[in-house]
PDB file of C-alpha atoms in Angstrom:
ATOM      1  CA  UNK P   1      -0.065   0.035  -0.035  1.00  0.00           C
ATOM      2  CA  UNK P   2       1.448   3.353  -1.020  1.00  0.00           C
ATOM      3  CA  UNK P   3       0.958   6.531   1.090  1.00  0.00           C
ATOM      4  CA  UNK P   4      -1.746   7.959  -1.184  1.00  0.00           C
ATOM      5  CA  UNK P   5      -3.861   4.787  -0.928  1.00  0.00           C
ATOM      6  CA  UNK P   6      -3.414   5.026   3.053  1.00  0.00           C
ATOM      7  CA  UNK P   7      -4.471   8.584   2.750  1.00  0.00           C
ATOM      8  CA  UNK P   8      -7.457   7.865   0.603  1.00  0.00           C
ATOM      9  CA  UNK P   9      -8.451   4.988   3.167  1.00  0.00           C
ATOM     10  CA  UNK P  10      -8.165   7.629   6.012  1.00  0.00           C
ATOM     11  CA  UNK P  11     -10.537   9.933   4.393  1.00  0.00           C
ATOM     12  CA  UNK P  12     -12.951   7.475   3.241  1.00  0.00           C
ATOM     13  CA  UNK P  13     -13.411   5.383   6.332  1.00  0.00           C
ATOM     14  CA  UNK P  14     -12.507   7.378   9.190  1.00  0.00           C
ATOM     15  CA  UNK P  15     -15.921   9.250   9.345  1.00  0.00           C
ATOM     16  CA  UNK P  16     -17.877   5.923   9.504  1.00  0.00           C
ATOM     17  CA  UNK P  17     -15.207   4.134  11.806  1.00  0.00           C
ATOM     18  CA  UNK P  18     -15.738   7.217  14.122  1.00  0.00           C
ATOM     19  CA  UNK P  19     -19.553   6.927  13.894  1.00  0.00           C
ATOM     20  CA  UNK P  20     -19.451   3.293  14.745  1.00  0.00           C
ATOM     21  CA  UNK P  21     -16.979   3.659  17.712  1.00  0.00           C
ATOM     22  CA  UNK P  22     -18.886   6.586  19.202  1.00  0.00           C
ATOM     23  CA  UNK P  23     -22.104   4.748  19.093  1.00  0.00           C
ATOM     24  CA  UNK P  24     -20.461   1.652  20.675  1.00  0.00           C
ATOM     25  CA  UNK P  25     -18.500   3.254  23.402  1.00  0.00           C
ATOM     26  CA  UNK P  26     -20.745   6.314  24.054  1.00  0.00           C
ATOM     27  CA  UNK P  27     -17.518   8.216  24.682  1.00  0.00           C
ATOM     28  CA  UNK P  28     -16.001  10.609  21.865  1.00  0.00           C
ATOM     29  CA  UNK P  29     -12.561  10.608  23.456  1.00  0.00           C
ATOM     30  CA  UNK P  30     -12.219   6.741  23.444  1.00  0.00           C
ATOM     31  CA  UNK P  31     -13.697   6.512  20.083  1.00  0.00           C
ATOM     32  CA  UNK P  32     -11.176   8.929  18.778  1.00  0.00           C
ATOM     33  CA  UNK P  33      -8.236   6.918  20.316  1.00  0.00           C
ATOM     34  CA  UNK P  34      -9.661   3.630  18.908  1.00  0.00           C
ATOM     35  CA  UNK P  35      -9.978   5.098  15.527  1.00  0.00           C
ATOM     36  CA  UNK P  36      -6.433   6.588  15.561  1.00  0.00           C
ATOM     37  CA  UNK P  37      -5.101   3.257  16.986  1.00  0.00           C
ATOM     38  CA  UNK P  38      -6.659   1.457  14.063  1.00  0.00           C
ATOM     39  CA  UNK P  39      -5.244   3.561  11.383  1.00  0.00           C
ATOM     40  CA  UNK P  40      -1.975   3.185  13.041  1.00  0.00           C
ATOM     41  CA  UNK P  41      -2.165  -0.568  12.891  1.00  0.00           C
ATOM     42  CA  UNK P  42      -3.234  -0.091   9.248  1.00  0.00           C
ATOM     43  CA  UNK P  43      -0.207   1.783   8.447  1.00  0.00           C
ATOM     44  CA  UNK P  44       2.128  -0.673  10.360  1.00  0.00           C
ATOM     45  CA  UNK P  45       0.546  -3.571   8.584  1.00  0.00           C
ATOM     46  CA  UNK P  46       0.169  -1.732   5.289  1.00  0.00           C
ATOM     47  CA  UNK P  47       2.039  -4.428   3.181  1.00  0.00           C
ATOM     48  CA  UNK P  48      -0.023  -7.284   4.590  1.00  0.00           C
ATOM     49  CA  UNK P  49      -3.521  -5.569   4.091  1.00  0.00           C
ATOM     50  CA  UNK P  50      -5.084  -5.990   0.628  1.00  0.00           C
ATOM     51  CA  UNK P  51      -6.590  -3.047  -0.809  1.00  0.00           C
ATOM     52  CA  UNK P  52      -9.914  -4.824  -1.566  1.00  0.00           C
ATOM     53  CA  UNK P  53     -10.343  -6.067   2.031  1.00  0.00           C
ATOM     54  CA  UNK P  54      -9.175  -2.774   3.707  1.00  0.00           C
ATOM     55  CA  UNK P  55     -12.676  -1.812   4.905  1.00  0.00           C
ATOM     56  CA  UNK P  56     -13.441  -5.088   6.458  1.00  0.00           C
ATOM     57  CA  UNK P  57     -10.125  -5.074   8.173  1.00  0.00           C
ATOM     58  CA  UNK P  58     -10.465  -1.580   9.556  1.00  0.00           C
ATOM     59  CA  UNK P  59     -13.802  -2.196  11.109  1.00  0.00           C
ATOM     60  CA  UNK P  60     -12.843  -5.804  12.440  1.00  0.00           C
ATOM     61  CA  UNK P  61      -9.767  -4.223  14.014  1.00  0.00           C
ATOM     62  CA  UNK P  62     -11.981  -1.305  15.594  1.00  0.00           C
ATOM     63  CA  UNK P  63     -14.555  -3.805  16.762  1.00  0.00           C
ATOM     64  CA  UNK P  64     -11.812  -5.974  18.537  1.00  0.00           C
ATOM     65  CA  UNK P  65     -10.270  -2.905  20.015  1.00  0.00           C
ATOM     66  CA  UNK P  66     -13.585  -1.735  21.360  1.00  0.00           C
ATOM     67  CA  UNK P  67     -14.417  -5.204  22.980  1.00  0.00           C
ATOM     68  CA  UNK P  68     -10.954  -5.326  24.364  1.00  0.00           C
ATOM     69  CA  UNK P  69     -11.424  -1.778  26.036  1.00  0.00           C
ATOM     70  CA  UNK P  70     -14.692  -2.744  27.454  1.00  0.00           C
ATOM     71  CA  UNK P  71     -13.136  -5.946  28.909  1.00  0.00           C
ATOM     72  CA  UNK P  72     -10.342  -3.851  30.434  1.00  0.00           C
ATOM     73  CA  UNK P  73     -12.703  -1.463  31.821  1.00  0.00           C
ATOM     74  CA  UNK P  74     -14.999  -4.122  33.403  1.00  0.00           C
ATOM     75  CA  UNK P  75     -11.837  -5.820  35.016  1.00  0.00           C
ATOM     76  CA  UNK P  76     -10.734  -2.515  36.538  1.00  0.00           C
ATOM     77  CA  UNK P  77     -13.932  -0.858  37.659  1.00  0.00           C
ATOM     78  CA  UNK P  78     -16.423  -2.528  39.390  1.00  0.00           C
ATOM     79  CA  UNK P  79     -19.877  -1.421  38.272  1.00  0.00           C
ATOM     80  CA  UNK P  80     -22.927  -1.370  40.206  1.00  0.00           C
ATOM     81  CA  UNK P  81     -25.633  -2.102  37.663  1.00  0.00           C
ATOM     82  CA  UNK P  82     -28.502  -2.398  39.975  1.00  0.00           C
ATOM     83  CA  UNK P  83     -28.141   1.202  41.161  1.00  0.00           C
ATOM     84  CA  UNK P  84     -27.524   2.467  37.553  1.00  0.00           C
ATOM     85  CA  UNK P  85     -30.610   0.675  36.407  1.00  0.00           C
ATOM     86  CA  UNK P  86     -32.536   1.904  39.249  1.00  0.00           C
ATOM     87  CA  UNK P  87     -31.552   5.341  38.597  1.00  0.00           C
ATOM     88  CA  UNK P  88     -32.254   5.354  35.030  1.00  0.00           C
ATOM     89  CA  UNK P  89     -35.837   3.565  35.483  1.00  0.00           C
ATOM     90  CA  UNK P  90     -36.657   6.071  38.293  1.00  0.00           C
ATOM     91  CA  UNK P  91     -36.040   9.153  36.203  1.00  0.00           C
ATOM     92  CA  UNK P  92     -39.478   8.489  34.546  1.00  0.00           C
ATOM     93  CA  UNK P  93     -38.615  10.861  31.807  1.00  0.00           C
ATOM     94  CA  UNK P  94     -37.281   9.664  28.457  1.00  0.00           C
ATOM     95  CA  UNK P  95     -36.474  11.068  25.185  1.00  0.00           C
ATOM     96  CA  UNK P  96     -36.891   8.183  22.747  1.00  0.00           C
ATOM     97  CA  UNK P  97     -33.303   8.689  21.393  1.00  0.00           C
ATOM     98  CA  UNK P  98     -31.848   8.420  24.965  1.00  0.00           C
ATOM     99  CA  UNK P  99     -34.017   5.316  25.716  1.00  0.00           C
ATOM    100  CA  UNK P 100     -32.839   3.678  22.614  1.00  0.00           C
ATOM    101  CA  UNK P 101     -29.193   4.615  23.258  1.00  0.00           C
ATOM    102  CA  UNK P 102     -29.463   3.049  26.837  1.00  0.00           C
ATOM    103  CA  UNK P 103     -31.155  -0.125  25.523  1.00  0.00           C
ATOM    104  CA  UNK P 104     -28.436  -0.488  23.005  1.00  0.00           C
ATOM    105  CA  UNK P 105     -25.638  -0.001  25.712  1.00  0.00           C
ATOM    106  CA  UNK P 106     -27.142  -2.877  27.527  1.00  0.00           C
ATOM    107  CA  UNK P 107     -26.659  -5.488  24.764  1.00  0.00           C
ATOM    108  CA  UNK P 108     -23.731  -7.726  24.667  1.00  0.00           C
ATOM    109  CA  UNK P 109     -20.919  -6.429  22.609  1.00  0.00           C
ATOM    110  CA  UNK P 110     -21.312  -8.840  19.676  1.00  0.00           C
ATOM    111  CA  UNK P 111     -25.167  -8.009  19.219  1.00  0.00           C
ATOM    112  CA  UNK P 112     -24.229  -4.340  19.718  1.00  0.00           C
ATOM    113  CA  UNK P 113     -21.709  -4.561  16.952  1.00  0.00           C
ATOM    114  CA  UNK P 114     -24.061  -6.348  14.510  1.00  0.00           C
ATOM    115  CA  UNK P 115     -26.822  -3.815  15.157  1.00  0.00           C
ATOM    116  CA  UNK P 116     -24.936  -0.840  14.735  1.00  0.00           C
ATOM    117  CA  UNK P 117     -23.171  -2.063  11.621  1.00  0.00           C
ATOM    118  CA  UNK P 118     -26.422  -3.231  10.143  1.00  0.00           C
ATOM    119  CA  UNK P 119     -28.883  -0.418  11.344  1.00  0.00           C
ATOM    120  CA  UNK P 120     -26.430   2.636  11.651  1.00  0.00           C
ATOM    121  CA  UNK P 121     -23.770   1.883   9.019  1.00  0.00           C
ATOM    122  CA  UNK P 122     -25.940  -0.025   6.520  1.00  0.00           C
ATOM    123  CA  UNK P 123     -23.697  -3.024   5.998  1.00  0.00           C
ATOM    124  CA  UNK P 124     -25.126  -6.087   4.466  1.00  0.00           C
ATOM    125  CA  UNK P 125     -25.161  -9.380   6.254  1.00  0.00           C
ATOM    126  CA  UNK P 126     -22.076 -10.610   4.104  1.00  0.00           C
ATOM    127  CA  UNK P 127     -19.994  -7.576   4.932  1.00  0.00           C
ATOM    128  CA  UNK P 128     -20.912  -7.706   8.670  1.00  0.00           C
ATOM    129  CA  UNK P 129     -20.016 -11.549   8.567  1.00  0.00           C
ATOM    130  CA  UNK P 130     -16.688 -10.666   6.977  1.00  0.00           C
ATOM    131  CA  UNK P 131     -15.921  -8.129   9.561  1.00  0.00           C
ATOM    132  CA  UNK P 132     -16.982 -10.028  12.581  1.00  0.00           C
ATOM    133  CA  UNK P 133     -15.815 -13.658  11.294  1.00  0.00           C
ATOM    134  CA  UNK P 134     -19.475 -14.859  11.372  1.00  0.00           C
ATOM    135  CA  UNK P 135     -21.698 -16.735   8.732  1.00  0.00           C
ATOM    136  CA  UNK P 136     -24.729 -15.078   7.421  1.00  0.00           C
ATOM    137  CA  UNK P 137     -26.929 -17.245   9.441  1.00  0.00           C
ATOM    138  CA  UNK P 138     -25.195 -16.161  12.757  1.00  0.00           C
ATOM    139  CA  UNK P 139     -25.216 -12.525  11.758  1.00  0.00           C
ATOM    140  CA  UNK P 140     -29.037 -12.763  11.309  1.00  0.00           C
ATOM    141  CA  UNK P 141     -29.655 -14.671  14.589  1.00  0.00           C
ATOM    142  CA  UNK P 142     -27.531 -12.173  16.463  1.00  0.00           C
ATOM    143  CA  UNK P 143     -29.365  -9.385  14.943  1.00  0.00           C
ATOM    144  CA  UNK P 144     -32.797 -10.953  15.635  1.00  0.00           C
ATOM    145  CA  UNK P 145     -31.880 -11.495  19.211  1.00  0.00           C
ATOM    146  CA  UNK P 146     -30.757  -7.921  19.711  1.00  0.00           C
ATOM    147  CA  UNK P 147     -33.691  -6.417  18.200  1.00  0.00           C
ATOM    148  CA  UNK P 148     -35.817  -8.653  20.340  1.00  0.00           C
ATOM    149  CA  UNK P 149     -34.045  -7.558  23.560  1.00  0.00           C
ATOM    150  CA  UNK P 150     -34.314  -3.984  22.458  1.00  0.00           C
ATOM    151  CA  UNK P 151     -38.074  -4.589  21.990  1.00  0.00           C
ATOM    152  CA  UNK P 152     -38.572  -6.102  25.330  1.00  0.00           C
ATOM    153  CA  UNK P 153     -36.524  -3.567  27.177  1.00  0.00           C
ATOM    154  CA  UNK P 154     -38.195  -0.551  25.368  1.00  0.00           C
ATOM    155  CA  UNK P 155     -41.642  -2.139  26.221  1.00  0.00           C
ATOM    156  CA  UNK P 156     -40.648  -2.442  29.771  1.00  0.00           C
ATOM    157  CA  UNK P 157     -39.544   1.117  29.891  1.00  0.00           C
ATOM    158  CA  UNK P 158     -42.623   2.425  28.415  1.00  0.00           C
ATOM    159  CA  UNK P 159     -44.757   0.474  31.049  1.00  0.00           C
ATOM    160  CA  UNK P 160     -42.579   2.165  33.734  1.00  0.00           C
ATOM    161  CA  UNK P 161     -43.096   5.621  32.396  1.00  0.00           C
TER     162      UNK P 161
END
């Protein structure tokens, strides 16, 4: 990969990678760090990455980095989930966007990745399967389960409101 091809990839894919990372992590600073690290890895592996598979490679690398970051946070910081959920449910006032963001943030990382890649970024099942090393059937099953969990949680939130 030449410098020009790297710069083209940076210009073409950084906005969608950033959007994916921000929606996954809910923290713009962490998302910027992830995207920067991913493009640094791309440059370091520029001779190994095929130009036709660059997009999938970037999203795979970003997804793995975000999951590793979440695992690291979970190991280093004890979360009191029951307190957090009570606080959210007791607020009684939801903007629909905030409710959806909250529900998406409670999904397991793989389901969250698939949901964001499909519904936010518009990737096909094949592309998502390539990025996450899953079959089409697995992508469809995980997406279905994620949507069902979201529907159930949003229904519960509406009942509480």
